[in-house]
CSV table of C-alpha atoms in Angstrom, one decimal:
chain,number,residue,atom,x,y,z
A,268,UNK,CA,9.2,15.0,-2.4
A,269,UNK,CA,6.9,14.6,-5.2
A,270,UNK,CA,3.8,14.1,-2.9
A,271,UNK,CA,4.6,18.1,-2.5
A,272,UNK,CA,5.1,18.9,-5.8
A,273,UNK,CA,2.4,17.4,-7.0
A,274,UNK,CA,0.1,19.3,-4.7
A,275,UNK,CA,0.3,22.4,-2.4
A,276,UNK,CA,2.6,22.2,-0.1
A,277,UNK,CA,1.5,21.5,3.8
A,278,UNK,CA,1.8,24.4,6.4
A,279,UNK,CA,5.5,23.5,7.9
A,280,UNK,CA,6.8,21.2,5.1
A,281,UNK,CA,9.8,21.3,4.3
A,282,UNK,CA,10.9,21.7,0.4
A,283,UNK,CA,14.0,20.1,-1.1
A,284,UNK,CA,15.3,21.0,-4.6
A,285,UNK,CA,15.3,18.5,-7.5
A,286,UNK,CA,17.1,18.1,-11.0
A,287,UNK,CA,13.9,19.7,-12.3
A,288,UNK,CA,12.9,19.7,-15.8
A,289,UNK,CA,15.9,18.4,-17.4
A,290,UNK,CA,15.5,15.7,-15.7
A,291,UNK,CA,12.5,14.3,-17.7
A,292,UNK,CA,13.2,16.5,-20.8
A,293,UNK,CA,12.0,14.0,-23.7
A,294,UNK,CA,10.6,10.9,-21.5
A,295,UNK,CA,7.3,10.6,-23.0
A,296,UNK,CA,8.5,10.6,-26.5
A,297,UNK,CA,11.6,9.2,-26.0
A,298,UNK,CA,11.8,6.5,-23.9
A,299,UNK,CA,8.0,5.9,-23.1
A,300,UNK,CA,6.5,5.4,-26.4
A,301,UNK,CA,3.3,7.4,-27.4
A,302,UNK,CA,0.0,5.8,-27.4
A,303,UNK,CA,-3.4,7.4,-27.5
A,304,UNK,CA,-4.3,6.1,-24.1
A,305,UNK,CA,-1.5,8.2,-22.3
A,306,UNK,CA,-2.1,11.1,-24.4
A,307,UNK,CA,-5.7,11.6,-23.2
A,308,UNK,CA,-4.5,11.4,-19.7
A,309,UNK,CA,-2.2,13.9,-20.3
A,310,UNK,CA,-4.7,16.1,-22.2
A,311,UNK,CA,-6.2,16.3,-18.2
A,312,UNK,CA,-3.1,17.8,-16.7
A,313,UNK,CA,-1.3,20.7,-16.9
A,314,UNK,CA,1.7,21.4,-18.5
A,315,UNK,CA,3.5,21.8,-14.9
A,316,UNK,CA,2.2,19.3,-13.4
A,317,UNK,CA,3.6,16.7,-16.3
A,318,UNK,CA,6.8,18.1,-16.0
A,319,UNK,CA,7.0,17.4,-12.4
A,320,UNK,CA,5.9,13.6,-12.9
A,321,UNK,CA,8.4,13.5,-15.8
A,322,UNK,CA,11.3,14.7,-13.8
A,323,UNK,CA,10.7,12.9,-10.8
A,324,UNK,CA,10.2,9.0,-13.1
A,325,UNK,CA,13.4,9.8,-14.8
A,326,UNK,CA,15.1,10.0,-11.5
A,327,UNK,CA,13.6,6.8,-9.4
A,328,UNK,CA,15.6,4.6,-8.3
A,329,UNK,CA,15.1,0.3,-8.5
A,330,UNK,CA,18.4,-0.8,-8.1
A,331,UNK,CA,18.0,0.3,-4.0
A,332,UNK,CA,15.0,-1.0,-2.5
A,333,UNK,CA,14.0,-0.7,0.9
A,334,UNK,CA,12.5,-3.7,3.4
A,335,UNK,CA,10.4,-3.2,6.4
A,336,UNK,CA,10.3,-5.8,9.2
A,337,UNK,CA,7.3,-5.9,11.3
A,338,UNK,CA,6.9,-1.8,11.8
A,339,UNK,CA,4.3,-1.3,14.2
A,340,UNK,CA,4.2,2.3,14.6
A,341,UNK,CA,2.1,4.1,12.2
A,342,UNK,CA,4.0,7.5,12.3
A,343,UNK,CA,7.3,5.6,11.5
A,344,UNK,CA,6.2,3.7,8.6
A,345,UNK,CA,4.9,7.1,6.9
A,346,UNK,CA,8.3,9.1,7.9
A,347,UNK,CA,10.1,6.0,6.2
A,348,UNK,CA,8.0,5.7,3.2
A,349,UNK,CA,7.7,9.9,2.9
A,350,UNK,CA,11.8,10.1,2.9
A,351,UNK,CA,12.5,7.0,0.5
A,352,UNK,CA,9.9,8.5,-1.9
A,353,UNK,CA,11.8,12.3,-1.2
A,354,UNK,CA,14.6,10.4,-2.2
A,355,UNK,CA,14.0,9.1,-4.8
A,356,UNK,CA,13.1,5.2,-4.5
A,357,UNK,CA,10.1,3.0,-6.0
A,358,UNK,CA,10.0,-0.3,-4.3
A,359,UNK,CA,9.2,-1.1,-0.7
A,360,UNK,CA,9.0,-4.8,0.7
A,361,UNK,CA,7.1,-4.9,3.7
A,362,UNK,CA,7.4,-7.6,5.8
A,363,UNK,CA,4.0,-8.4,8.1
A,364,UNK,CA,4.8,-11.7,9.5
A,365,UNK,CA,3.8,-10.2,13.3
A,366,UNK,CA,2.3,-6.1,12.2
A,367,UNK,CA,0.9,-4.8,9.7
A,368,UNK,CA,1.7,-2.1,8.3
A,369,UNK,CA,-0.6,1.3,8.3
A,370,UNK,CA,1.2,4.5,7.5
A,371,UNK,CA,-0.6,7.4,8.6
A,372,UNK,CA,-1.7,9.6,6.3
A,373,UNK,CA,-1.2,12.7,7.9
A,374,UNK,CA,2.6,12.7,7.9
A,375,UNK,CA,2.8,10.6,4.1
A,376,UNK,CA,1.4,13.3,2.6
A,377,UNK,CA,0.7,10.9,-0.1
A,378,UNK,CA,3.8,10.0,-1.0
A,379,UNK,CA,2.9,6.0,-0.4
A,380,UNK,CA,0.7,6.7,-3.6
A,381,UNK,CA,3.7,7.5,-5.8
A,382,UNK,CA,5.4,4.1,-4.6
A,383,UNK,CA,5.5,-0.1,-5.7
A,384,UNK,CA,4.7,-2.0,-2.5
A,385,UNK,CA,5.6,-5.9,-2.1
A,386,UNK,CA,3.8,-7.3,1.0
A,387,UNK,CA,5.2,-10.7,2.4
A,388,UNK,CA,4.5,-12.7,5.6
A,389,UNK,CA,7.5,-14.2,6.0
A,390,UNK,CA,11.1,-12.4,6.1
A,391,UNK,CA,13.2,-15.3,5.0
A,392,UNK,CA,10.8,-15.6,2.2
A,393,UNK,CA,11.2,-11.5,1.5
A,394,UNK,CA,14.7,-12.2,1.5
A,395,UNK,CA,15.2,-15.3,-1.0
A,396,UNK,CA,13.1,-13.7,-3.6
A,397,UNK,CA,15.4,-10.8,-3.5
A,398,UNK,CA,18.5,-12.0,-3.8
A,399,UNK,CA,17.1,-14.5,-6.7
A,400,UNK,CA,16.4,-11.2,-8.2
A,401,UNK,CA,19.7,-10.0,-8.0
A,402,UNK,CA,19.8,-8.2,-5.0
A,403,UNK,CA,22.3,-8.5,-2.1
A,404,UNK,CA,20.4,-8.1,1.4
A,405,UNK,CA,21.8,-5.6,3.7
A,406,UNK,CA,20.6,-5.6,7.3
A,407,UNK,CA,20.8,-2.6,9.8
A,408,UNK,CA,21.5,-4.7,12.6
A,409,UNK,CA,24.2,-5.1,15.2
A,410,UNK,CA,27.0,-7.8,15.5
A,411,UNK,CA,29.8,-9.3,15.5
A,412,UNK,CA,30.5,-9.5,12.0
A,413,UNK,CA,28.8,-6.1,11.4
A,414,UNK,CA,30.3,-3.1,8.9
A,415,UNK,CA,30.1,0.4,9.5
A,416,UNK,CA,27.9,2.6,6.7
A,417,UNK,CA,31.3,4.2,5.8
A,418,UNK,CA,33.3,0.4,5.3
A,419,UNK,CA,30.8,-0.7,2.6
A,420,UNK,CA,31.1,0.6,-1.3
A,421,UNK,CA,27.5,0.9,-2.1
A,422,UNK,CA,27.6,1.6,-5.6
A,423,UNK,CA,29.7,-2.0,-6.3
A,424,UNK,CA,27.2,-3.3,-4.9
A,425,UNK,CA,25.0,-2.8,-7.5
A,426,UNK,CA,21.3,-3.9,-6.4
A,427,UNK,CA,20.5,-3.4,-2.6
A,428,UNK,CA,18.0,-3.9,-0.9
A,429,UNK,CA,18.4,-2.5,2.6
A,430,UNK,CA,16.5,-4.0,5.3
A,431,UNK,CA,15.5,-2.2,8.9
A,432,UNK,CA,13.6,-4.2,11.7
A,433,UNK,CA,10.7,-3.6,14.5
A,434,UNK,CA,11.2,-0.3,16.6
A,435,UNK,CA,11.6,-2.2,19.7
A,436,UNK,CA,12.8,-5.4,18.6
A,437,UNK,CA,15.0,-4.6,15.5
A,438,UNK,CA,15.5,-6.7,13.0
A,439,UNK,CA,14.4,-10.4,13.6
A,440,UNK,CA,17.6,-12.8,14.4
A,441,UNK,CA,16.3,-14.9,11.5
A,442,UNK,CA,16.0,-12.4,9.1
A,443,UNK,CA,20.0,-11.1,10.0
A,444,UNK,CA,21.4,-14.6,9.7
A,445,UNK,CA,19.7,-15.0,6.1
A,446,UNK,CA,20.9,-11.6,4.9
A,447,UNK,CA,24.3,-11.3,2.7
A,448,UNK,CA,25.5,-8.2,5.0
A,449,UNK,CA,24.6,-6.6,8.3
A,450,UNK,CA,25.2,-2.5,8.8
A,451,UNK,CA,25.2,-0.1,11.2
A,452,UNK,CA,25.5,3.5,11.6
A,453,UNK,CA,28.4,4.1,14.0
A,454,UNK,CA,27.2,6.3,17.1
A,455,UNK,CA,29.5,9.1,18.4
A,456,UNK,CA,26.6,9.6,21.7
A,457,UNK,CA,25.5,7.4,24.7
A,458,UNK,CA,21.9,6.4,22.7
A,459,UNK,CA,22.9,2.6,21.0
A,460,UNK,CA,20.2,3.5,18.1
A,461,UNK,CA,18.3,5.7,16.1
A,462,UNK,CA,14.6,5.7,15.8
A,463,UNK,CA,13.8,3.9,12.9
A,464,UNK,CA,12.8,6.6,10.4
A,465,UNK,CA,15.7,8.2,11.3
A,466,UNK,CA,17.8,5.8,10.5
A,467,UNK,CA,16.2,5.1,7.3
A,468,UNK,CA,17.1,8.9,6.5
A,469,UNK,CA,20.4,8.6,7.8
A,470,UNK,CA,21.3,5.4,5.8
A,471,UNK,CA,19.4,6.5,2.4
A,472,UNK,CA,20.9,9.7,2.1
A,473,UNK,CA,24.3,8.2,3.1
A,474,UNK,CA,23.8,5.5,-0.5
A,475,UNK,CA,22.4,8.4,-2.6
A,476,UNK,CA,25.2,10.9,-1.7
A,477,UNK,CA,27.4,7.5,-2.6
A,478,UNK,CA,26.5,8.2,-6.0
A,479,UNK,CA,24.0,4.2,-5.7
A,480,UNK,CA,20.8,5.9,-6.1
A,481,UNK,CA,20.4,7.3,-9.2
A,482,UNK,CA,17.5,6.6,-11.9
A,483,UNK,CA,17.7,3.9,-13.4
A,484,UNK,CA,14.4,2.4,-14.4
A,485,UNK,CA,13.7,0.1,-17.5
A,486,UNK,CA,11.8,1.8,-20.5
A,487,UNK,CA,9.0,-1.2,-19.5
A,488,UNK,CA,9.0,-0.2,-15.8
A,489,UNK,CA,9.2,3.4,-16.6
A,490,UNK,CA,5.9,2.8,-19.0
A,491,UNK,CA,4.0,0.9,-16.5
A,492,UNK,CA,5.1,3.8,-13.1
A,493,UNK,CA,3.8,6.6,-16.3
A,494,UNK,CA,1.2,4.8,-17.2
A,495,UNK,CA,0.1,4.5,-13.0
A,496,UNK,CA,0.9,7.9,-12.1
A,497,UNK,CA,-0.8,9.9,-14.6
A,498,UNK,CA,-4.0,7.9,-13.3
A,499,UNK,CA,-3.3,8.7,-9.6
A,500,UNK,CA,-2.5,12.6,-11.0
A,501,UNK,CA,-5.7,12.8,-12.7
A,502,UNK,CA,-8.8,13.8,-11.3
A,503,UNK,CA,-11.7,11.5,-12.6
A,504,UNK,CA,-9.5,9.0,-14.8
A,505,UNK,CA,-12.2,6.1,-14.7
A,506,UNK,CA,-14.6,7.9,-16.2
A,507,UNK,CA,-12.1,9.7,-19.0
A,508,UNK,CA,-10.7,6.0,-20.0
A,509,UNK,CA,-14.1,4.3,-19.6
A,510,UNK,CA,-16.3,7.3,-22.2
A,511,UNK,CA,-12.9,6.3,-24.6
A,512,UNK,CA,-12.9,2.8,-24.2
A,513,UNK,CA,-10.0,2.4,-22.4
A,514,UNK,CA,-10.7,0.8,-18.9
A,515,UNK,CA,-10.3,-2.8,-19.6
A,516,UNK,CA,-7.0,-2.2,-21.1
A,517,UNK,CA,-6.2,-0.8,-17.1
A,518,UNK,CA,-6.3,-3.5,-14.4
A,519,UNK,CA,-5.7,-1.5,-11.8
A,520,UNK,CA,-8.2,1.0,-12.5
């Protein structure tokens, strides 16, 4: 996940291969326009380490977002943000209408830096503003009307946003019923669910093996992610933009 290969790798983790340099071969250049602000952040990193940011924006993924209702346990929220981010995603709605969400930092490793967060306080709210967006709702939640994982063709789909619920408590009734589709993950054992950041694994890897998670980023979005992640890469970026009179042109700074 880039988290890890942006930095040393913790004692344990475990390393996945990417599409590597190819991957971002001619981004900044190409697709994200030159400008003298970008090219004195990357005058601050190495050579490596722009590769790796390169590679890994060229392959993130918009089209498939991921929705979190109500996660109270700190340890899940950073296993489900770390694997979305492994995999490739950007944007996470996060739904805090009864907990708040605090990944713990010890198991995201960082990777929540790397990632476009939407917070919302109400799910049917989440969900409205989504699907005006484009995206069709799918919910990981058991009943009647329910489709397995393998029924649904994720790529015609198009935009998804896929939607997982409290540990003990699931996805809220409210938040199913508003949804365009509910999901599940059909179990061959006795337990009736996963834990939650499993079963954000097991249904993420499922849509980007479908071929539905690919990179597919806008040149504006893939400026603005650049622009924010050679910032976060850097090591004292205020004071580089601010001697060159460039903070004010930065917001989020």
């Amino acid at each position: 996940h880039v988290a890890e290969q942006l930095a040393p790798a913790a004692p344990g983790a475990a390393r996945t291969g990417g599409m590597g340099a190819s991957a971002g071969a001619e981004l900044y250049g190409g697709r994200i326009a030159r400008a003298p602000m970008l090219d004195l952040l990357r005058a601050g990193l190495s050579p490596s380490r722009l590769e790796r940011i390169e590679s890994r924006l060229a392959q993130r993924c918009g089209s498939v977002r991921l929705c979190l209702e109500n996660i109270a346990d700190e340890h899940n929220a950073a296993a489900c943000l770390r694997t979305f981010e492994g995999l490739g995603g950007q944007h996470v709605h996060v739904v805090e209408s009864v907990e708040h969400l605090t990944p713990c930092r010890a198991i995201t490793k960082s990777a929540d830096r790397w990632l476009t967060f939407h917070r919302h306080y109400d799910a049917v709210a989440c969900i409205d503003a989504l699907k005006a967006d484009g995206y069709h709702v799918v919910a990981t939640h058991l009943d009647d009307n329910a489709r397995g994982i393998d029924e649904v063709d994720w790529v015609a789909l198009g935009k998804v946003a896929i939607l997982f619920g409290n540990e003990r408590r699931g996805v809220s009734k409210l938040a199913a019923s508003h949804a365009d589709t509910c999901v599940v993950y059909p179990m061959a054992g006795f337990s009736q669910s996963f834990n939650i950041s499993v079963a954000v694994a097991l249904f993420l890897s499922h849509i980007r093996a479908s071929g539905a998670m690919a990179g597919d980023l806008d040149t504006d979005e893939l400026t603005e992610l650049y622009t924010r992640w050679l910032i976060t890469a850097h090591r004292n970026p205020k004071q580089v933009l601010e001697r060159h009179g460039f903070a004010d042109s930065v917001p989020y700074l």
